[in-house]
PDB file of C-alpha atoms in Angstrom:
ATOM      1  CA  UNK A 147      -0.126   0.007   0.008  1.00 55.00           C
ATOM      2  CA  UNK A 148       1.188   3.411  -0.604  1.00 63.00           C
ATOM      3  CA  UNK A 149      -0.103   7.015  -1.121  1.00 68.00           C
ATOM      4  CA  UNK A 150       0.436   9.432  -3.894  1.00 79.00           C
ATOM      5  CA  UNK A 151       0.074  13.243  -4.029  1.00 82.00           C
ATOM      6  CA  UNK A 152       0.136  15.335  -7.153  1.00 81.00           C
ATOM      7  CA  UNK A 153       1.947  18.465  -6.717  1.00 84.00           C
ATOM      8  CA  UNK A 154      -0.472  21.489  -7.745  1.00 83.00           C
ATOM      9  CA  UNK A 155       2.341  24.372  -7.505  1.00 85.00           C
ATOM     10  CA  UNK A 156       5.953  24.841  -6.287  1.00 87.00           C
ATOM     11  CA  UNK A 157       7.185  24.665  -2.899  1.00 86.00           C
ATOM     12  CA  UNK A 158      10.001  25.464  -1.249  1.00 87.00           C
ATOM     13  CA  UNK A 159      10.462  22.407   0.900  1.00 92.00           C
ATOM     14  CA  UNK A 160       9.210  19.188   0.554  1.00 92.00           C
ATOM     15  CA  UNK A 161       8.731  18.325   4.426  1.00 91.00           C
ATOM     16  CA  UNK A 162       7.121  21.763   5.186  1.00 89.00           C
ATOM     17  CA  UNK A 163       4.446  20.949   2.257  1.00 89.00           C
ATOM     18  CA  UNK A 164       4.287  17.117   3.631  1.00 87.00           C
ATOM     19  CA  UNK A 165       3.641  18.823   7.407  1.00 83.00           C
ATOM     20  CA  UNK A 166       0.831  21.067   6.106  1.00 79.00           C
ATOM     21  CA  UNK A 167      -0.584  18.462   3.586  1.00 78.00           C
ATOM     22  CA  UNK A 168      -0.867  15.497   6.066  1.00 73.00           C
ATOM     23  CA  UNK A 169      -1.313  17.986   8.969  1.00 65.00           C
ATOM     24  CA  UNK A 170       1.734  15.976  10.848  1.00 70.00           C
ATOM     25  CA  UNK A 171       4.584  17.522  12.983  1.00 72.00           C
ATOM     26  CA  UNK A 172       7.604  18.054  10.582  1.00 81.00           C
ATOM     27  CA  UNK A 173       9.800  15.634  12.743  1.00 77.00           C
ATOM     28  CA  UNK A 174       7.473  13.163  11.607  1.00 74.00           C
ATOM     29  CA  UNK A 175       7.848  13.713   8.306  1.00 83.00           C
ATOM     30  CA  UNK A 176      11.627  13.668   8.468  1.00 84.00           C
ATOM     31  CA  UNK A 177      11.105  10.554  10.102  1.00 76.00           C
ATOM     32  CA  UNK A 178       9.763   9.113   6.896  1.00 79.00           C
ATOM     33  CA  UNK A 179      12.627  10.485   4.913  1.00 86.00           C
ATOM     34  CA  UNK A 180      15.198   9.043   7.127  1.00 81.00           C
ATOM     35  CA  UNK A 181      13.618   5.554   6.175  1.00 75.00           C
ATOM     36  CA  UNK A 182      13.319   6.171   2.713  1.00 81.00           C
ATOM     37  CA  UNK A 183       9.848   6.223   2.453  1.00 81.00           C
ATOM     38  CA  UNK A 184       9.133   9.340   0.835  1.00 89.00           C
ATOM     39  CA  UNK A 185       9.871   9.297  -3.070  1.00 91.00           C
ATOM     40  CA  UNK A 186       9.632  12.298  -5.593  1.00 93.00           C
ATOM     41  CA  UNK A 187       9.006  11.082  -8.992  1.00 93.00           C
ATOM     42  CA  UNK A 188       9.965   7.376  -8.204  1.00 90.00           C
ATOM     43  CA  UNK A 189      13.501   8.572  -6.831  1.00 91.00           C
ATOM     44  CA  UNK A 190      14.098   8.431  -2.962  1.00 91.00           C
ATOM     45  CA  UNK A 191      13.931  11.682  -1.239  1.00 92.00           C
ATOM     46  CA  UNK A 192      17.179  11.935   1.317  1.00 91.00           C
ATOM     47  CA  UNK A 193      16.437  15.649   2.423  1.00 92.00           C
ATOM     48  CA  UNK A 194      13.865  17.652   4.216  1.00 92.00           C
ATOM     49  CA  UNK A 195      14.849  20.492   2.276  1.00 93.00           C
ATOM     50  CA  UNK A 196      14.456  19.487  -1.241  1.00 93.00           C
ATOM     51  CA  UNK A 197      12.316  21.642  -3.433  1.00 93.00           C
ATOM     52  CA  UNK A 198       9.402  20.379  -4.975  1.00 92.00           C
ATOM     53  CA  UNK A 199       7.619  21.782  -8.484  1.00 91.00           C
ATOM     54  CA  UNK A 200       4.243  21.550  -9.895  1.00 91.00           C
ATOM     55  CA  UNK A 201       3.687  18.603 -11.670  1.00 91.00           C
ATOM     56  CA  UNK A 202       5.985  16.703  -9.402  1.00 93.00           C
ATOM     57  CA  UNK A 203       4.417  13.151  -7.705  1.00 92.00           C
ATOM     58  CA  UNK A 204       5.433  12.252  -4.012  1.00 91.00           C
ATOM     59  CA  UNK A 205       5.000   8.621  -2.915  1.00 88.00           C
ATOM     60  CA  UNK A 206       4.423   7.892   0.775  1.00 83.00           C
ATOM     61  CA  UNK A 207       5.396   4.201   1.247  1.00 77.00           C
ATOM     62  CA  UNK A 208       4.407   1.713   3.838  1.00 67.00           C
ATOM     63  CA  UNK A 209       7.256   0.598   6.400  1.00 59.00           C
ATOM     64  CA  UNK A 210       8.794  -2.689   5.320  1.00 55.00           C
ATOM     65  CA  UNK A 211       7.940  -5.975   6.709  1.00 49.00           C
ATOM     66  CA  UNK A 212       9.652  -6.574   9.876  1.00 44.00           C
ATOM     67  CA  UNK A 213      11.560  -9.622   9.953  1.00 38.00           C
ATOM     68  CA  UNK A 214       9.857 -12.527  11.368  1.00 43.00           C
ATOM     69  CA  UNK A 215      11.419 -14.462  14.579  1.00 42.00           C
ATOM     70  CA  UNK A 216      12.111 -18.005  14.638  1.00 42.00           C
ATOM     71  CA  UNK A 217      10.374 -18.449  17.640  1.00 52.00           C
ATOM     72  CA  UNK A 218       7.927 -15.860  19.405  1.00 59.00           C
ATOM     73  CA  UNK A 219       9.486 -13.159  21.858  1.00 70.00           C
ATOM     74  CA  UNK A 220       8.646 -13.680  25.113  1.00 79.00           C
ATOM     75  CA  UNK A 221       6.549 -11.040  26.801  1.00 83.00           C
ATOM     76  CA  UNK A 222       4.848 -11.183  30.221  1.00 86.00           C
ATOM     77  CA  UNK A 223       1.511  -8.526  29.188  1.00 90.00           C
ATOM     78  CA  UNK A 224      -1.776  -9.999  28.365  1.00 91.00           C
ATOM     79  CA  UNK A 225      -3.612  -7.167  26.372  1.00 95.00           C
ATOM     80  CA  UNK A 226      -6.785  -7.548  24.962  1.00 97.00           C
ATOM     81  CA  UNK A 227      -7.376  -7.002  21.457  1.00 97.00           C
ATOM     82  CA  UNK A 228     -10.730  -5.149  20.410  1.00 97.00           C
ATOM     83  CA  UNK A 229     -10.393  -4.808  16.798  1.00 97.00           C
ATOM     84  CA  UNK A 230      -7.619  -5.793  14.296  1.00 95.00           C
ATOM     85  CA  UNK A 231      -7.473  -5.604  10.419  1.00 94.00           C
ATOM     86  CA  UNK A 232      -5.066  -4.387   7.750  1.00 90.00           C
ATOM     87  CA  UNK A 233      -4.697  -0.831   8.727  1.00 91.00           C
ATOM     88  CA  UNK A 234      -5.747  -0.790  12.291  1.00 94.00           C
ATOM     89  CA  UNK A 235      -5.545  -1.870  15.756  1.00 95.00           C
ATOM     90  CA  UNK A 236      -7.403  -1.237  19.044  1.00 97.00           C
ATOM     91  CA  UNK A 237      -6.525  -2.186  22.183  1.00 97.00           C
ATOM     92  CA  UNK A 238      -7.315  -2.326  25.631  1.00 98.00           C
ATOM     93  CA  UNK A 239      -4.659  -1.049  27.832  1.00 97.00           C
ATOM     94  CA  UNK A 240      -4.348  -2.164  31.297  1.00 97.00           C
ATOM     95  CA  UNK A 241      -3.044   0.028  33.969  1.00 95.00           C
ATOM     96  CA  UNK A 242       0.506   0.166  35.098  1.00 93.00           C
ATOM     97  CA  UNK A 243       1.668   0.215  31.526  1.00 94.00           C
ATOM     98  CA  UNK A 244       3.749   2.655  29.740  1.00 92.00           C
ATOM     99  CA  UNK A 245       2.883   3.330  26.334  1.00 88.00           C
ATOM    100  CA  UNK A 246       6.525   3.810  25.194  1.00 76.00           C
ATOM    101  CA  UNK A 247       9.711   3.690  26.488  1.00 70.00           C
ATOM    102  CA  UNK A 248      11.947   6.303  27.869  1.00 70.00           C
ATOM    103  CA  UNK A 249      15.208   6.325  29.818  1.00 68.00           C
ATOM    104  CA  UNK A 250      13.856   6.453  33.223  1.00 73.00           C
ATOM    105  CA  UNK A 251      11.500   3.552  32.224  1.00 76.00           C
ATOM    106  CA  UNK A 252      12.546   0.042  33.190  1.00 77.00           C
ATOM    107  CA  UNK A 253       9.348  -2.276  32.871  1.00 86.00           C
ATOM    108  CA  UNK A 254       8.020  -3.812  29.519  1.00 89.00           C
ATOM    109  CA  UNK A 255       6.137  -1.182  27.699  1.00 90.00           C
ATOM    110  CA  UNK A 256       3.250  -1.328  25.023  1.00 91.00           C
ATOM    111  CA  UNK A 257       5.398  -0.709  22.556  1.00 87.00           C
ATOM    112  CA  UNK A 258       7.764  -3.710  23.619  1.00 87.00           C
ATOM    113  CA  UNK A 259       4.477  -5.971  23.435  1.00 90.00           C
ATOM    114  CA  UNK A 260       3.564  -4.966  20.353  1.00 88.00           C
ATOM    115  CA  UNK A 261       7.209  -5.915  18.884  1.00 84.00           C
ATOM    116  CA  UNK A 262       7.085  -8.843  20.971  1.00 85.00           C
ATOM    117  CA  UNK A 263       3.764  -9.759  18.740  1.00 85.00           C
ATOM    118  CA  UNK A 264       5.691  -9.066  15.768  1.00 80.00           C
ATOM    119  CA  UNK A 265       2.877  -6.614  14.488  1.00 79.00           C
ATOM    120  CA  UNK A 266       3.667  -4.836  11.053  1.00 70.00           C
ATOM    121  CA  UNK A 267       2.886  -1.246  12.269  1.00 74.00           C
ATOM    122  CA  UNK A 268       3.332   2.265  10.993  1.00 74.00           C
ATOM    123  CA  UNK A 269       6.689   4.119  11.756  1.00 65.00           C
ATOM    124  CA  UNK A 270       5.464   7.691  11.070  1.00 63.00           C
ATOM    125  CA  UNK A 271       6.101   8.907  14.656  1.00 59.00           C
ATOM    126  CA  UNK A 272       9.557   7.013  15.107  1.00 56.00           C
ATOM    127  CA  UNK A 273      10.542   3.383  15.786  1.00 57.00           C
ATOM    128  CA  UNK A 274      10.281   4.082  19.539  1.00 50.00           C
ATOM    129  CA  UNK A 275       6.301   4.880  19.129  1.00 59.00           C
ATOM    130  CA  UNK A 276       5.585   2.176  16.533  1.00 71.00           C
ATOM    131  CA  UNK A 277       2.246   2.806  15.366  1.00 80.00           C
ATOM    132  CA  UNK A 278       0.995   4.870  18.506  1.00 84.00           C
ATOM    133  CA  UNK A 279      -1.661   7.364  17.089  1.00 86.00           C
ATOM    134  CA  UNK A 280      -2.427   8.810  20.587  1.00 84.00           C
ATOM    135  CA  UNK A 281      -1.323   7.969  23.894  1.00 83.00           C
ATOM    136  CA  UNK A 282      -2.524   7.063  27.355  1.00 91.00           C
ATOM    137  CA  UNK A 283      -1.172   7.581  30.899  1.00 89.00           C
ATOM    138  CA  UNK A 284       0.745   4.943  32.877  1.00 91.00           C
ATOM    139  CA  UNK A 285      -1.993   3.988  35.044  1.00 92.00           C
ATOM    140  CA  UNK A 286      -5.157   5.135  32.758  1.00 95.00           C
ATOM    141  CA  UNK A 287      -6.798   1.936  31.471  1.00 97.00           C
ATOM    142  CA  UNK A 288      -8.773   1.597  28.467  1.00 97.00           C
ATOM    143  CA  UNK A 289      -8.935   1.924  24.088  1.00 97.00           C
ATOM    144  CA  UNK A 290      -5.801   3.143  22.394  1.00 96.00           C
ATOM    145  CA  UNK A 291      -5.752   3.020  18.852  1.00 95.00           C
ATOM    146  CA  UNK A 292      -2.638   1.420  16.940  1.00 92.00           C
ATOM    147  CA  UNK A 293      -1.756   2.246  13.230  1.00 90.00           C
ATOM    148  CA  UNK A 294      -0.676  -0.505  11.227  1.00 87.00           C
ATOM    149  CA  UNK A 295       0.717   1.242   8.037  1.00 82.00           C
ATOM    150  CA  UNK A 296       1.688   4.974   7.462  1.00 78.00           C
ATOM    151  CA  UNK A 297      -1.023   5.730   5.408  1.00 79.00           C
ATOM    152  CA  UNK A 298      -3.782   4.847   7.899  1.00 85.00           C
ATOM    153  CA  UNK A 299      -1.252   6.538  10.531  1.00 84.00           C
ATOM    154  CA  UNK A 300      -1.736   9.827   8.382  1.00 79.00           C
ATOM    155  CA  UNK A 301      -5.085   9.498   8.058  1.00 84.00           C
ATOM    156  CA  UNK A 302      -6.272   8.873  11.638  1.00 88.00           C
ATOM    157  CA  UNK A 303      -3.829  11.878  12.865  1.00 82.00           C
ATOM    158  CA  UNK A 304      -5.646  14.533  10.422  1.00 79.00           C
ATOM    159  CA  UNK A 305      -8.847  12.845  12.261  1.00 87.00           C
ATOM    160  CA  UNK A 306      -7.692  13.816  15.572  1.00 84.00           C
ATOM    161  CA  UNK A 307      -7.191  17.047  14.411  1.00 78.00           C
ATOM    162  CA  UNK A 308     -10.368  17.658  12.358  1.00 80.00           C
ATOM    163  CA  UNK A 309     -12.275  15.619  15.260  1.00 85.00           C
ATOM    164  CA  UNK A 310     -13.820  12.666  13.479  1.00 90.00           C
ATOM    165  CA  UNK A 311     -11.744  10.561  15.929  1.00 93.00           C
ATOM    166  CA  UNK A 312     -12.800  11.196  19.267  1.00 90.00           C
ATOM    167  CA  UNK A 313     -12.808   9.465  22.899  1.00 92.00           C
ATOM    168  CA  UNK A 314     -15.019   9.443  25.579  1.00 94.00           C
ATOM    169  CA  UNK A 315     -13.492   8.355  29.016  1.00 96.00           C
ATOM    170  CA  UNK A 316     -15.181   7.195  32.536  1.00 96.00           C
ATOM    171  CA  UNK A 317     -13.914   8.458  35.306  1.00 97.00           C
ATOM    172  CA  UNK A 318     -15.158   8.969  39.392  1.00 98.00           C
ATOM    173  CA  UNK A 319     -14.571  12.530  40.835  1.00 97.00           C
ATOM    174  CA  UNK A 320     -14.434  13.123  44.643  1.00 94.00           C
ATOM    175  CA  UNK A 321     -16.632  16.123  44.611  1.00 94.00           C
ATOM    176  CA  UNK A 322     -19.971  16.020  42.148  1.00 96.00           C
ATOM    177  CA  UNK A 323     -20.851  19.001  39.476  1.00 97.00           C
ATOM    178  CA  UNK A 324     -24.478  20.129  38.908  1.00 94.00           C
ATOM    179  CA  UNK A 325     -24.314  20.111  35.167  1.00 94.00           C
ATOM    180  CA  UNK A 326     -22.302  19.260  32.117  1.00 94.00           C
ATOM    181  CA  UNK A 327     -19.284  21.726  32.045  1.00 96.00           C
ATOM    182  CA  UNK A 328     -16.927  22.684  29.207  1.00 97.00           C
ATOM    183  CA  UNK A 329     -13.392  23.650  30.423  1.00 96.00           C
ATOM    184  CA  UNK A 330     -10.905  25.222  27.858  1.00 94.00           C
ATOM    185  CA  UNK A 331      -7.356  26.930  28.854  1.00 92.00           C
ATOM    186  CA  UNK A 332      -3.651  26.861  27.889  1.00 91.00           C
ATOM    187  CA  UNK A 333      -2.272  23.778  29.474  1.00 92.00           C
ATOM    188  CA  UNK A 334       1.436  23.868  30.703  1.00 89.00           C
ATOM    189  CA  UNK A 335       4.058  22.154  33.083  1.00 88.00           C
ATOM    190  CA  UNK A 336       3.638  23.198  36.644  1.00 85.00           C
ATOM    191  CA  UNK A 337       6.346  25.653  38.049  1.00 82.00           C
ATOM    192  CA  UNK A 338       6.012  24.587  41.311  1.00 84.00           C
ATOM    193  CA  UNK A 339       5.439  20.526  40.557  1.00 86.00           C
ATOM    194  CA  UNK A 340       7.366  19.328  37.501  1.00 81.00           C
ATOM    195  CA  UNK A 341       5.350  16.062  37.229  1.00 83.00           C
ATOM    196  CA  UNK A 342       1.772  17.849  36.730  1.00 90.00           C
ATOM    197  CA  UNK A 343       0.220  19.758  34.347  1.00 89.00           C
ATOM    198  CA  UNK A 344      -1.663  23.192  35.035  1.00 90.00           C
ATOM    199  CA  UNK A 345      -3.881  25.650  33.481  1.00 88.00           C
ATOM    200  CA  UNK A 346      -1.931  29.087  32.317  1.00 84.00           C
ATOM    201  CA  UNK A 347      -2.519  32.071  31.276  1.00 69.00           C
ATOM    202  CA  UNK A 348      -1.022  32.317  27.756  1.00 60.00           C
ATOM    203  CA  UNK A 349       1.858  34.616  28.721  1.00 55.00           C
ATOM    204  CA  UNK A 350       2.845  32.604  31.421  1.00 55.00           C
ATOM    205  CA  UNK A 351       4.438  30.107  29.358  1.00 59.00           C
ATOM    206  CA  UNK A 352       5.858  29.769  25.651  1.00 64.00           C
ATOM    207  CA  UNK A 353       5.207  26.071  25.807  1.00 72.00           C
ATOM    208  CA  UNK A 354       1.397  26.225  26.911  1.00 81.00           C
ATOM    209  CA  UNK A 355      -1.035  24.387  24.355  1.00 85.00           C
ATOM    210  CA  UNK A 356      -4.777  25.119  24.134  1.00 89.00           C
ATOM    211  CA  UNK A 357      -6.906  22.136  25.783  1.00 92.00           C
ATOM    212  CA  UNK A 358     -10.797  21.597  25.693  1.00 94.00           C
ATOM    213  CA  UNK A 359     -12.660  19.231  27.493  1.00 95.00           C
ATOM    214  CA  UNK A 360     -16.337  18.507  28.060  1.00 95.00           C
ATOM    215  CA  UNK A 361     -17.555  16.946  31.863  1.00 96.00           C
ATOM    216  CA  UNK A 362     -20.778  14.944  31.966  1.00 94.00           C
ATOM    217  CA  UNK A 363     -22.442  13.990  35.062  1.00 95.00           C
ATOM    218  CA  UNK A 364     -23.816  10.486  35.025  1.00 95.00           C
ATOM    219  CA  UNK A 365     -24.337   8.903  38.689  1.00 96.00           C
ATOM    220  CA  UNK A 366     -23.903  10.622  41.957  1.00 97.00           C
ATOM    221  CA  UNK A 367     -23.654   8.920  45.504  1.00 97.00           C
ATOM    222  CA  UNK A 368     -24.551  12.067  47.993  1.00 96.00           C
ATOM    223  CA  UNK A 369     -23.629  10.250  51.224  1.00 96.00           C
ATOM    224  CA  UNK A 370     -20.078   9.439  49.881  1.00 96.00           C
ATOM    225  CA  UNK A 371     -19.811  12.737  48.205  1.00 96.00           C
ATOM    226  CA  UNK A 372     -18.465  11.128  44.987  1.00 97.00           C
ATOM    227  CA  UNK A 373     -19.937  11.406  41.131  1.00 97.00           C
ATOM    228  CA  UNK A 374     -19.359   9.322  37.976  1.00 97.00           C
ATOM    229  CA  UNK A 375     -18.908  11.306  34.874  1.00 96.00           C
ATOM    230  CA  UNK A 376     -18.044  10.919  31.265  1.00 95.00           C
ATOM    231  CA  UNK A 377     -15.397  13.034  29.696  1.00 96.00           C
ATOM    232  CA  UNK A 378     -15.152  14.198  26.030  1.00 94.00           C
ATOM    233  CA  UNK A 379     -11.815  15.315  24.748  1.00 92.00           C
ATOM    234  CA  UNK A 380     -11.357  18.040  22.137  1.00 90.00           C
ATOM    235  CA  UNK A 381      -7.626  17.796  22.489  1.00 88.00           C
ATOM    236  CA  UNK A 382      -5.454  15.298  23.966  1.00 85.00           C
ATOM    237  CA  UNK A 383      -2.768  17.235  25.859  1.00 89.00           C
ATOM    238  CA  UNK A 384      -0.421  15.656  28.661  1.00 88.00           C
ATOM    239  CA  UNK A 385      -2.635  15.099  31.754  1.00 93.00           C
ATOM    240  CA  UNK A 386      -5.586  16.910  30.287  1.00 95.00           C
ATOM    241  CA  UNK A 387      -8.400  15.881  32.435  1.00 96.00           C
ATOM    242  CA  UNK A 388      -6.791  15.694  35.503  1.00 96.00           C
ATOM    243  CA  UNK A 389      -5.604  19.242  35.065  1.00 95.00           C
ATOM    244  CA  UNK A 390      -8.887  20.466  34.033  1.00 97.00           C
ATOM    245  CA  UNK A 391     -10.382  18.655  36.917  1.00 97.00           C
ATOM    246  CA  UNK A 392      -7.859  20.270  39.334  1.00 95.00           C
ATOM    247  CA  UNK A 393      -8.754  23.656  37.969  1.00 94.00           C
ATOM    248  CA  UNK A 394     -12.375  23.664  39.104  1.00 96.00           C
ATOM    249  CA  UNK A 395     -10.808  22.167  42.910  1.00 95.00           C
ATOM    250  CA  UNK A 396     -12.056  18.463  41.811  1.00 96.00           C
ATOM    251  CA  UNK A 397      -9.999  15.139  41.543  1.00 96.00           C
ATOM    252  CA  UNK A 398     -10.270  11.442  40.271  1.00 97.00           C
ATOM    253  CA  UNK A 399     -10.628   9.016  43.111  1.00 97.00           C
ATOM    254  CA  UNK A 400      -7.133   7.579  43.324  1.00 96.00           C
ATOM    255  CA  UNK A 401      -5.264  10.560  41.996  1.00 94.00           C
ATOM    256  CA  UNK A 402      -2.668  11.155  44.427  1.00 90.00           C
ATOM    257  CA  UNK A 403      -0.563  13.536  41.972  1.00 91.00           C
ATOM    258  CA  UNK A 404      -3.381  15.931  41.605  1.00 92.00           C
ATOM    259  CA  UNK A 405      -4.528  15.846  45.263  1.00 86.00           C
ATOM    260  CA  UNK A 406      -6.931  13.625  45.875  1.00 89.00           C
ATOM    261  CA  UNK A 407      -7.240  13.031  49.791  1.00 87.00           C
ATOM    262  CA  UNK A 408      -9.500  10.339  50.335  1.00 88.00           C
ATOM    263  CA  UNK A 409      -9.361   6.819  51.561  1.00 89.00           C
ATOM    264  CA  UNK A 410      -9.062   4.740  48.449  1.00 92.00           C
ATOM    265  CA  UNK A 411      -5.855   2.928  47.939  1.00 89.00           C
ATOM    266  CA  UNK A 412      -5.914   1.849  44.390  1.00 92.00           C
ATOM    267  CA  UNK A 413      -4.822   3.483  41.120  1.00 94.00           C
ATOM    268  CA  UNK A 414      -6.517   5.964  39.683  1.00 96.00           C
ATOM    269  CA  UNK A 415      -9.868   5.082  38.501  1.00 98.00           C
ATOM    270  CA  UNK A 416      -9.933   6.719  34.771  1.00 98.00           C
ATOM    271  CA  UNK A 417     -11.135   4.725  31.841  1.00 97.00           C
ATOM    272  CA  UNK A 418     -10.741   5.417  27.777  1.00 96.00           C
ATOM    273  CA  UNK A 419     -14.239   3.780  27.453  1.00 95.00           C
ATOM    274  CA  UNK A 420     -15.176   4.660  23.764  1.00 94.00           C
ATOM    275  CA  UNK A 421     -13.677   5.366  20.579  1.00 95.00           C
ATOM    276  CA  UNK A 422     -15.150   6.948  17.509  1.00 94.00           C
ATOM    277  CA  UNK A 423     -13.649   7.081  13.905  1.00 95.00           C
ATOM    278  CA  UNK A 424     -13.721   6.466  10.188  1.00 94.00           C
ATOM    279  CA  UNK A 425     -11.921   3.622   9.066  1.00 95.00           C
ATOM    280  CA  UNK A 426      -8.862   4.897   7.123  1.00 90.00           C
ATOM    281  CA  UNK A 427      -9.827   2.756   3.997  1.00 89.00           C
ATOM    282  CA  UNK A 428     -13.434   1.760   4.179  1.00 92.00           C
ATOM    283  CA  UNK A 429     -14.621   5.203   4.981  1.00 91.00           C
ATOM    284  CA  UNK A 430     -17.260   3.379   7.431  1.00 95.00           C
ATOM    285  CA  UNK A 431     -18.021   5.365  10.942  1.00 94.00           C
ATOM    286  CA  UNK A 432     -16.872   2.993  13.409  1.00 96.00           C
ATOM    287  CA  UNK A 433     -17.429   2.820  17.221  1.00 94.00           C
ATOM    288  CA  UNK A 434     -15.037   0.941  19.523  1.00 95.00           C
ATOM    289  CA  UNK A 435     -16.191  -0.090  23.544  1.00 95.00           C
ATOM    290  CA  UNK A 436     -13.249  -0.919  25.861  1.00 96.00           C
ATOM    291  CA  UNK A 437     -14.306  -3.154  28.740  1.00 95.00           C
ATOM    292  CA  UNK A 438     -13.868  -1.551  32.086  1.00 97.00           C
ATOM    293  CA  UNK A 439     -11.370  -3.750  34.268  1.00 97.00           C
ATOM    294  CA  UNK A 440     -12.504  -5.446  37.277  1.00 96.00           C
ATOM    295  CA  UNK A 441     -11.121  -3.071  39.783  1.00 96.00           C
ATOM    296  CA  UNK A 442     -12.884  -0.101  38.737  1.00 97.00           C
ATOM    297  CA  UNK A 443     -15.894  -1.957  37.525  1.00 97.00           C
ATOM    298  CA  UNK A 444     -16.051  -3.373  41.377  1.00 97.00           C
ATOM    299  CA  UNK A 445     -15.913   0.179  42.552  1.00 97.00           C
ATOM    300  CA  UNK A 446     -18.591   1.347  40.274  1.00 97.00           C
ATOM    301  CA  UNK A 447     -21.429  -1.548  41.397  1.00 97.00           C
ATOM    302  CA  UNK A 448     -20.322  -0.842  45.259  1.00 97.00           C
ATOM    303  CA  UNK A 449     -20.946   2.905  45.179  1.00 97.00           C
ATOM    304  CA  UNK A 450     -23.532   3.607  42.499  1.00 97.00           C
ATOM    305  CA  UNK A 451     -25.416  -0.186  42.303  1.00 96.00           C
ATOM    306  CA  UNK A 452     -24.480  -2.759  39.484  1.00 96.00           C
ATOM    307  CA  UNK A 453     -28.197  -2.184  38.043  1.00 95.00           C
ATOM    308  CA  UNK A 454     -27.647   1.884  37.552  1.00 94.00           C
ATOM    309  CA  UNK A 455     -23.685   1.168  36.123  1.00 95.00           C
ATOM    310  CA  UNK A 456     -25.085  -1.872  33.494  1.00 92.00           C
ATOM    311  CA  UNK A 457     -27.530   0.176  32.297  1.00 89.00           C
ATOM    312  CA  UNK A 458     -25.089   2.574  31.050  1.00 86.00           C
ATOM    313  CA  UNK A 459     -22.461   0.532  30.599  1.00 87.00           C
ATOM    314  CA  UNK A 460     -24.822  -1.634  27.903  1.00 82.00           C
ATOM    315  CA  UNK A 461     -25.742   1.557  25.942  1.00 76.00           C
ATOM    316  CA  UNK A 462     -23.076   3.929  25.975  1.00 69.00           C
ATOM    317  CA  UNK A 463     -23.992   5.045  22.383  1.00 67.00           C
ATOM    318  CA  UNK A 464     -26.016   7.920  23.994  1.00 65.00           C
ATOM    319  CA  UNK A 465     -22.888   9.710  24.987  1.00 68.00           C
ATOM    320  CA  UNK A 466     -22.378  10.358  21.079  1.00 67.00           C
ATOM    321  CA  UNK A 467     -25.386  12.780  21.466  1.00 63.00           C
ATOM    322  CA  UNK A 468     -23.989  14.595  24.206  1.00 59.00           C
ATOM    323  CA  UNK A 469     -21.853  17.665  22.856  1.00 54.00           C
TER     324      UNK A 469
END
């Protein structure tokens, strides 16, 4: 599979053109060029600064098929595959799992699992991210999208930008909200705690980024002063849900980093429940549901009632009509 783009006018640099055309960061385009996956008029492009001219033809290739190991690589992880075809892979990420590696990460990552399973995946974001379209925090569970080729990766990245790809989360907070609320602000690194993100005035940090979330109350336990809410993401910033809630003095149950002070000693109860997207090849509208893990499900049933929780989980599509 490959993508071909016919050039309609002259451009000074191919990396700048493709960054705008595919709506991707320039470093991802340079990664494609580094791996000889960009051709100009059927010749390999070696530099991002090469000019392109009207009537040129750019070809974007998929990564090469990985070498099959003689025997399957060992992995200690057990990850549910929600859906898989030639273009996309939808997984249900468990808690205590980092998506991709870093110098400080010693444990097996989701990318390590993907490599161990020998999937043929996109390298559009570089080999260390291995098909990852978006990320989830280490202790956040739920649906995550993996691209199996570069064409699909570019398409899904554009869908993230255009909002035709989106996610709904379920979480429990320690202080109920009365009505649905949209929070939008500039998010940046907290100057007093580098482990946290925080709401910033744009002037406070040149590295802050616009963020927007919708918070929807679902079930409330008045006695315990806790509430099940749904969250729709319009942007996907680091710690976005947690930082937005902190900005209105709410915290997710189990989130010690952002200030939860209750008695619950488990992990943060935040789950990416629904993913909707347009399939990169078939163009069909798809909706995927990631089953809630037992620890969070037990908390929900104990504190809100099994019948009420089942009613919400069995008909999650109603969330798509809330915006």
